[in-house]
PDB file of C-alpha atoms in Angstrom:
ATOM      1  CA  MET L 237     -94.729  61.464-122.915  1.00  0.00           C
ATOM      2  CA  ALA L 238     -93.402  64.528-124.719  1.00  0.00           C
ATOM      3  CA  THR L 239     -95.191  67.745-124.227  1.00  0.00           C
ATOM      4  CA  THR L 240     -96.382  69.656-127.239  1.00  0.00           C
ATOM      5  CA  ARG L 241     -95.037  73.225-127.350  1.00  0.00           C
ATOM      6  CA  ARG L 242     -97.271  75.797-129.032  1.00  0.00           C
ATOM      7  CA  ILE L 243     -95.588  77.484-132.153  1.00  0.00           C
ATOM      8  CA  GLN L 244     -95.679  81.189-131.902  1.00  0.00           C
ATOM      9  CA  THR L 245     -97.291  82.676-135.050  1.00  0.00           C
ATOM     10  CA  ILE L 246     -96.445  86.003-136.588  1.00  0.00           C
ATOM     11  CA  ALA L 247     -99.655  87.297-135.209  1.00  0.00           C
ATOM     12  CA  ASP L 248     -98.716  86.123-131.669  1.00  0.00           C
ATOM     13  CA  GLN L 249     -95.388  87.891-132.101  1.00  0.00           C
ATOM     14  CA  VAL L 250     -97.014  91.245-133.380  1.00  0.00           C
ATOM     15  CA  TYR L 251     -99.564  90.784-130.468  1.00  0.00           C
ATOM     16  CA  SER L 252     -96.684  90.417-127.888  1.00  0.00           C
ATOM     17  CA  ILE L 253     -94.878  93.497-129.231  1.00  0.00           C
ATOM     18  CA  LEU L 254     -97.956  95.866-129.569  1.00  0.00           C
ATOM     19  CA  ARG L 255     -99.052  94.764-125.936  1.00  0.00           C
ATOM     20  CA  LYS L 256     -95.599  95.345-124.530  1.00  0.00           C
ATOM     21  CA  ASN L 257     -95.451  98.789-126.348  1.00  0.00           C
ATOM     22  CA  ILE L 258     -98.806  99.831-124.886  1.00  0.00           C
ATOM     23  CA  CYS L 259     -98.084  98.624-121.191  1.00  0.00           C
ATOM     24  CA  GLU L 260     -94.801 100.520-121.310  1.00  0.00           C
ATOM     25  CA  GLY L 261     -96.379 103.671-122.709  1.00  0.00           C
ATOM     26  CA  GLN L 262     -94.763 103.751-125.991  1.00  0.00           C
ATOM     27  CA  TYR L 263     -98.301 104.057-127.467  1.00  0.00           C
ATOM     28  CA  PRO L 264     -99.821 106.415-125.005  1.00  0.00           C
ATOM     29  CA  PRO L 265    -103.758 106.417-124.499  1.00  0.00           C
ATOM     30  CA  GLY L 266    -105.528 107.663-127.277  1.00  0.00           C
ATOM     31  CA  SER L 267    -102.960 106.778-129.780  1.00  0.00           C
ATOM     32  CA  TRP L 268    -104.159 105.856-133.293  1.00  0.00           C
ATOM     33  CA  LEU L 269    -102.843 102.427-134.043  1.00  0.00           C
ATOM     34  CA  GLN L 270    -102.970 102.609-137.914  1.00  0.00           C
ATOM     35  CA  GLU L 271    -102.575  99.139-139.545  1.00  0.00           C
ATOM     36  CA  VAL L 272    -100.434 100.271-142.577  1.00  0.00           C
ATOM     37  CA  GLU L 273     -98.106 102.126-140.214  1.00  0.00           C
ATOM     38  CA  LEU L 274     -97.734  99.051-137.902  1.00  0.00           C
ATOM     39  CA  CYS L 275     -97.154  96.872-140.997  1.00  0.00           C
ATOM     40  CA  ASN L 276     -94.397  99.062-142.075  1.00  0.00           C
ATOM     41  CA  GLN L 277     -92.819  99.328-138.501  1.00  0.00           C
ATOM     42  CA  LEU L 278     -92.981  95.509-137.947  1.00  0.00           C
ATOM     43  CA  GLY L 279     -92.234  94.511-141.462  1.00  0.00           C
ATOM     44  CA  VAL L 280     -95.294  92.163-141.605  1.00  0.00           C
ATOM     45  CA  SER L 281     -98.508  92.036-143.697  1.00  0.00           C
ATOM     46  CA  ARG L 282    -101.967  93.531-142.606  1.00  0.00           C
ATOM     47  CA  SER L 283    -103.441  90.000-141.620  1.00  0.00           C
ATOM     48  CA  PRO L 284    -101.412  89.349-138.457  1.00  0.00           C
ATOM     49  CA  VAL L 285    -101.504  93.097-137.396  1.00  0.00           C
ATOM     50  CA  ARG L 286    -105.347  92.970-137.855  1.00  0.00           C
ATOM     51  CA  GLU L 287    -105.562  89.709-135.779  1.00  0.00           C
ATOM     52  CA  ALA L 288    -103.314  91.193-133.056  1.00  0.00           C
ATOM     53  CA  LEU L 289    -105.339  94.386-132.862  1.00  0.00           C
ATOM     54  CA  HIS L 290    -108.458  92.167-132.371  1.00  0.00           C
ATOM     55  CA  ARG L 291    -106.815  90.351-129.539  1.00  0.00           C
ATOM     56  CA  LEU L 292    -105.905  93.719-127.934  1.00  0.00           C
ATOM     57  CA  VAL L 293    -109.564  94.860-128.208  1.00  0.00           C
ATOM     58  CA  SER L 294    -110.548  91.581-126.349  1.00  0.00           C
ATOM     59  CA  ASP L 295    -107.846  92.346-123.628  1.00  0.00           C
ATOM     60  CA  GLY L 296    -109.362  95.769-123.047  1.00  0.00           C
ATOM     61  CA  LEU L 297    -106.262  97.640-124.006  1.00  0.00           C
ATOM     62  CA  VAL L 298    -107.520  99.194-127.249  1.00  0.00           C
ATOM     63  CA  VAL L 299    -110.900 100.170-128.634  1.00  0.00           C
ATOM     64  CA  SER L 300    -112.162  99.906-132.140  1.00  0.00           C
ATOM     65  CA  VAL L 301    -114.225 102.789-133.369  1.00  0.00           C
ATOM     66  CA  PRO L 302    -116.381 102.328-136.298  1.00  0.00           C
ATOM     67  CA  ASN L 303    -115.383 104.411-139.272  1.00  0.00           C
ATOM     68  CA  ARG L 304    -112.457 105.821-137.337  1.00  0.00           C
ATOM     69  CA  GLY L 305    -110.026 103.162-136.554  1.00  0.00           C
ATOM     70  CA  THR L 306    -108.312 101.579-133.544  1.00  0.00           C
ATOM     71  CA  PHE L 307    -107.026 103.594-130.565  1.00  0.00           C
ATOM     72  CA  VAL L 308    -105.180 102.820-127.350  1.00  0.00           C
ATOM     73  CA  LYS L 309    -107.848 102.878-124.658  1.00  0.00           C
ATOM     74  CA  GLU L 310    -108.071 106.009-122.505  1.00  0.00           C
ATOM     75  CA  PHE L 311    -108.743 104.791-119.032  1.00  0.00           C
ATOM     76  CA  THR L 312    -110.839 106.854-116.557  1.00  0.00           C
ATOM     77  CA  CYS L 313    -110.937 106.850-112.824  1.00  0.00           C
ATOM     78  CA  ARG L 314    -113.930 104.737-112.899  1.00  0.00           C
ATOM     79  CA  ASP L 315    -112.012 102.098-114.924  1.00  0.00           C
ATOM     80  CA  ILE L 316    -109.322 102.222-112.330  1.00  0.00           C
ATOM     81  CA  ASP L 317    -111.781 101.538-109.533  1.00  0.00           C
ATOM     82  CA  GLU L 318    -113.345  98.503-111.511  1.00  0.00           C
ATOM     83  CA  ILE L 319    -109.827  97.074-112.131  1.00  0.00           C
ATOM     84  CA  PHE L 320    -108.810  97.452-108.567  1.00  0.00           C
ATOM     85  CA  ASP L 321    -112.150  96.216-107.278  1.00  0.00           C
ATOM     86  CA  MET L 322    -111.513  93.023-109.216  1.00  0.00           C
ATOM     87  CA  ARG L 323    -107.883  92.698-107.968  1.00  0.00           C
ATOM     88  CA  VAL L 324    -108.898  93.088-104.440  1.00  0.00           C
ATOM     89  CA  MET L 325    -111.505  90.384-104.731  1.00  0.00           C
ATOM     90  CA  LEU L 326    -109.361  87.936-106.577  1.00  0.00           C
ATOM     91  CA  GLU L 327    -106.200  88.435-104.570  1.00  0.00           C
ATOM     92  CA  GLU L 328    -108.139  88.127-101.301  1.00  0.00           C
ATOM     93  CA  TYR L 329    -109.745  84.950-102.443  1.00  0.00           C
ATOM     94  CA  ALA L 330    -106.216  83.561-103.084  1.00  0.00           C
ATOM     95  CA  ILE L 331    -104.818  84.723 -99.792  1.00  0.00           C
ATOM     96  CA  ARG L 332    -107.436  82.953 -97.778  1.00  0.00           C
ATOM     97  CA  ARG L 333    -106.608  79.647 -99.550  1.00  0.00           C
ATOM     98  CA  SER L 334    -102.697  80.185 -99.504  1.00  0.00           C
ATOM     99  CA  ARG L 335    -102.021  78.614 -96.269  1.00  0.00           C
ATOM    100  CA  ARG L 336    -103.288  75.170 -97.363  1.00  0.00           C
ATOM    101  CA  ASN L 337    -101.444  75.377-100.642  1.00  0.00           C
ATOM    102  CA  MET L 338     -98.180  76.775 -99.432  1.00  0.00           C
ATOM    103  CA  THR L 339     -95.078  74.459-100.171  1.00  0.00           C
ATOM    104  CA  SER L 340     -91.442  75.008 -99.495  1.00  0.00           C
ATOM    105  CA  GLN L 341     -91.014  75.780-103.250  1.00  0.00           C
ATOM    106  CA  HIS L 342     -93.587  78.698-102.860  1.00  0.00           C
ATOM    107  CA  ILE L 343     -91.641  80.054 -99.883  1.00  0.00           C
ATOM    108  CA  GLU L 344     -88.364  80.027-101.884  1.00  0.00           C
ATOM    109  CA  THR L 345     -90.093  81.635-104.788  1.00  0.00           C
ATOM    110  CA  LEU L 346     -91.654  84.408-102.516  1.00  0.00           C
ATOM    111  CA  LEU L 347     -88.236  85.001-100.837  1.00  0.00           C
ATOM    112  CA  ASP L 348     -86.510  85.324-104.251  1.00  0.00           C
ATOM    113  CA  ILE L 349     -89.206  87.672-105.442  1.00  0.00           C
ATOM    114  CA  LEU L 350     -88.539  89.764-102.334  1.00  0.00           C
ATOM    115  CA  ARG L 351     -84.871  89.826-102.870  1.00  0.00           C
ATOM    116  CA  GLN L 352     -85.386  91.014-106.498  1.00  0.00           C
ATOM    117  CA  LEU L 353     -87.777  93.696-105.300  1.00  0.00           C
ATOM    118  CA  GLU L 354     -84.975  94.878-102.769  1.00  0.00           C
ATOM    119  CA  TYR L 355     -82.351  94.905-105.447  1.00  0.00           C
ATOM    120  CA  PHE L 356     -84.256  96.803-108.005  1.00  0.00           C
ATOM    121  CA  TYR L 357     -85.553  99.363-105.418  1.00  0.00           C
ATOM    122  CA  ALA L 358     -81.806  99.979-104.262  1.00  0.00           C
ATOM    123  CA  ALA L 359     -80.939 100.409-107.896  1.00  0.00           C
ATOM    124  CA  GLY L 360     -83.897 102.844-108.460  1.00  0.00           C
ATOM    125  CA  ASP L 361     -84.964 100.868-111.352  1.00  0.00           C
ATOM    126  CA  VAL L 362     -88.636 101.502-111.326  1.00  0.00           C
ATOM    127  CA  GLU L 363     -89.235  99.414-114.754  1.00  0.00           C
ATOM    128  CA  GLU L 364     -87.755  96.222-113.399  1.00  0.00           C
ATOM    129  CA  TYR L 365     -89.323  96.788-109.991  1.00  0.00           C
ATOM    130  CA  THR L 366     -92.536  97.166-111.534  1.00  0.00           C
ATOM    131  CA  ARG L 367     -91.994  93.838-113.583  1.00  0.00           C
ATOM    132  CA  VAL L 368     -91.159  91.849-110.363  1.00  0.00           C
ATOM    133  CA  ASP L 369     -94.177  93.503-108.657  1.00  0.00           C
ATOM    134  CA  ALA L 370     -96.432  92.017-111.196  1.00  0.00           C
ATOM    135  CA  VAL L 371     -94.735  88.597-110.805  1.00  0.00           C
ATOM    136  CA  LEU L 372     -95.378  88.697-106.975  1.00  0.00           C
ATOM    137  CA  HIS L 373     -98.985  89.444-107.285  1.00  0.00           C
ATOM    138  CA  LYS L 374     -99.486  86.734-109.943  1.00  0.00           C
ATOM    139  CA  GLU L 375     -97.577  84.218-107.630  1.00  0.00           C
ATOM    140  CA  MET L 376    -100.052  85.465-104.724  1.00  0.00           C
ATOM    141  CA  VAL L 377    -102.977  84.446-106.913  1.00  0.00           C
ATOM    142  CA  ALA L 378    -101.459  81.062-108.059  1.00  0.00           C
ATOM    143  CA  LEU L 379    -101.561  80.177-104.207  1.00  0.00           C
ATOM    144  CA  GLY L 380    -105.357  80.084-104.576  1.00  0.00           C
ATOM    145  CA  ASN L 381    -104.908  76.931-106.801  1.00  0.00           C
ATOM    146  CA  ASN L 382    -107.913  78.006-108.906  1.00  0.00           C
ATOM    147  CA  SER L 383    -107.322  77.990-112.661  1.00  0.00           C
ATOM    148  CA  ILE L 384    -110.376  80.195-113.414  1.00  0.00           C
ATOM    149  CA  VAL L 385    -109.404  82.953-110.898  1.00  0.00           C
ATOM    150  CA  SER L 386    -105.880  82.827-112.238  1.00  0.00           C
ATOM    151  CA  THR L 387    -107.194  83.235-115.851  1.00  0.00           C
ATOM    152  CA  THR L 388    -109.429  86.124-114.889  1.00  0.00           C
ATOM    153  CA  TYR L 389    -106.602  87.799-113.038  1.00  0.00           C
ATOM    154  CA  ASP L 390    -104.248  87.571-116.101  1.00  0.00           C
ATOM    155  CA  ARG L 391    -106.853  89.494-117.984  1.00  0.00           C
ATOM    156  CA  VAL L 392    -107.232  92.119-115.251  1.00  0.00           C
ATOM    157  CA  GLY L 393    -103.332  92.164-115.009  1.00  0.00           C
ATOM    158  CA  ILE L 394    -103.018  93.059-118.581  1.00  0.00           C
ATOM    159  CA  MET L 395    -105.123  96.241-118.163  1.00  0.00           C
ATOM    160  CA  ASN L 396    -103.404  97.080-114.851  1.00  0.00           C
ATOM    161  CA  GLN L 397     -99.849  96.678-116.104  1.00  0.00           C
ATOM    162  CA  GLN L 398     -99.517 100.160-117.662  1.00  0.00           C
ATOM    163  CA  PHE L 399    -100.555 101.742-114.450  1.00  0.00           C
ATOM    164  CA  ARG L 400     -97.927 100.292-112.183  1.00  0.00           C
ATOM    165  CA  VAL L 401     -95.252 102.562-113.420  1.00  0.00           C
ATOM    166  CA  LEU L 402     -97.566 105.508-113.191  1.00  0.00           C
ATOM    167  CA  SER L 403     -97.945 104.783-109.373  1.00  0.00           C
ATOM    168  CA  LEU L 404     -94.406 104.018-108.626  1.00  0.00           C
ATOM    169  CA  SER L 405     -93.158 107.043-110.494  1.00  0.00           C
ATOM    170  CA  VAL L 406     -94.141 108.999-107.289  1.00  0.00           C
ATOM    171  CA  ARG L 407     -91.100 108.604-105.127  1.00  0.00           C
ATOM    172  CA  SER L 408     -92.972 108.286-101.750  1.00  0.00           C
ATOM    173  CA  ARG L 409     -95.262 105.531-103.301  1.00  0.00           C
ATOM    174  CA  PHE L 410     -92.051 103.710-104.455  1.00  0.00           C
ATOM    175  CA  GLU L 411     -90.643 103.803-101.056  1.00  0.00           C
ATOM    176  CA  GLU L 412     -93.762 102.665 -99.395  1.00  0.00           C
ATOM    177  CA  SER L 413     -94.345  99.934-101.755  1.00  0.00           C
ATOM    178  CA  LEU L 414     -91.370  97.942-100.846  1.00  0.00           C
ATOM    179  CA  GLY L 415     -92.258  97.868 -97.175  1.00  0.00           C
ATOM    180  CA  GLU L 416     -95.848  96.780 -98.101  1.00  0.00           C
ATOM    181  CA  HIS L 417     -94.508  93.977-100.191  1.00  0.00           C
ATOM    182  CA  ARG L 418     -92.163  92.777 -97.445  1.00  0.00           C
ATOM    183  CA  GLN L 419     -95.087  92.686 -94.974  1.00  0.00           C
ATOM    184  CA  ILE L 420     -97.347  90.812 -97.352  1.00  0.00           C
ATOM    185  CA  ILE L 421     -94.685  88.130 -98.217  1.00  0.00           C
ATOM    186  CA  HIS L 422     -93.762  87.410 -94.506  1.00  0.00           C
ATOM    187  CA  ALA L 423     -97.245  87.233 -93.634  1.00  0.00           C
ATOM    188  CA  LEU L 424     -97.942  84.625 -96.294  1.00  0.00           C
ATOM    189  CA  ILE L 425     -95.014  82.627 -95.475  1.00  0.00           C
ATOM    190  CA  GLU L 426     -95.863  82.572 -91.794  1.00  0.00           C
ATOM    191  CA  GLY L 427     -99.386  81.526 -92.713  1.00  0.00           C
ATOM    192  CA  ASN L 428    -101.015  84.646 -91.270  1.00  0.00           C
ATOM    193  CA  THR L 429    -103.588  85.066 -93.911  1.00  0.00           C
ATOM    194  CA  ALA L 430    -105.513  87.739 -91.883  1.00  0.00           C
ATOM    195  CA  MET L 431    -102.530  89.817 -91.775  1.00  0.00           C
ATOM    196  CA  ALA L 432    -101.598  89.243 -95.334  1.00  0.00           C
ATOM    197  CA  GLU L 433    -105.013  90.069 -96.402  1.00  0.00           C
ATOM    198  CA  GLN L 434    -105.083  93.368 -94.409  1.00  0.00           C
ATOM    199  CA  CYS L 435    -101.571  94.586 -95.613  1.00  0.00           C
ATOM    200  CA  ASN L 436    -102.469  93.520 -99.217  1.00  0.00           C
ATOM    201  CA  ARG L 437    -105.814  95.523 -99.242  1.00  0.00           C
ATOM    202  CA  ARG L 438    -104.065  98.593 -97.799  1.00  0.00           C
ATOM    203  CA  HIS L 439    -101.280  98.188-100.534  1.00  0.00           C
ATOM    204  CA  LEU L 440    -103.911  98.067-103.252  1.00  0.00           C
ATOM    205  CA  GLU L 441    -105.956 100.929-101.944  1.00  0.00           C
ATOM    206  CA  LEU L 442    -102.900 103.243-101.676  1.00  0.00           C
ATOM    207  CA  ALA L 443    -101.878 102.294-105.275  1.00  0.00           C
ATOM    208  CA  ARG L 444    -105.378 102.952-106.531  1.00  0.00           C
ATOM    209  CA  GLU L 445    -105.485 106.370-105.048  1.00  0.00           C
ATOM    210  CA  CYS L 446    -102.139 107.235-106.351  1.00  0.00           C
ATOM    211  CA  ILE L 447    -102.881 106.168-109.765  1.00  0.00           C
ATOM    212  CA  LYS L 448    -106.187 108.089-109.805  1.00  0.00           C
ATOM    213  CA  GLU L 449    -104.412 111.100-108.570  1.00  0.00           C
ATOM    214  CA  GLN L 450    -101.724 110.947-111.290  1.00  0.00           C
ATOM    215  CA  LEU L 451    -104.370 110.203-113.925  1.00  0.00           C
ATOM    216  CA  GLU L 452    -106.410 113.264-112.925  1.00  0.00           C
ATOM    217  CA  LYS L 453    -103.402 115.411-113.100  1.00  0.00           C
ATOM    218  CA  LYS L 454    -102.511 114.263-116.632  1.00  0.00           C
ATOM    219  CA  GLN L 455    -106.059 114.802-117.794  1.00  0.00           C
ATOM    220  CA  ALA L 456    -106.042 118.407-116.253  1.00  0.00           C
ATOM    221  CA  LYS L 457    -102.898 119.217-118.234  1.00  0.00           C
ATOM    222  CA  SER L 458    -104.393 117.936-121.591  1.00  0.00           C
TER     223      SER L 458
END
């Protein structure tokens, strides 16, 4: 039976572009997302822009302020804590179930991800390293084999994505990250879920603290 592929609408395309721009910092926190301006930039009508903005509000990336407009969300340290608390819970759930769900294909995928991380680290390409970092953690969650957990994680991941570069922009954190990822991947492949969970929790806590520190510095300057 042939599978039906979902046709991407103009609103889908606008949503993807805006989400990418927000996550990559092209629209910094607090930026006013004016519908007319976005229409002119993207060459589309107001309807798909409005629909895309509604979806971004649902994602938690932007906020709609009555009588003022729509703005890129300005995250606080409390927001970071809530995001990382969810990541810890969801990723630990998946890690504990990973051994029973691990296949040779999963092992090859994890090793390929590690090779990519090492390559982009050696190249000093933080942006690409960050992209592969997100792929790794999503693959880890997929090992939990729970569609509801994966869907929830995707939503959390969208809010977290714009902070990955913020964390890895600190050189020492970038260097530490590769070693942490290497430990996590090898522990998963070896079926040592206790070690994988311990290494991953430490990795997330270090990332959390680095992001909060960078966020506080930015807020102090503004």
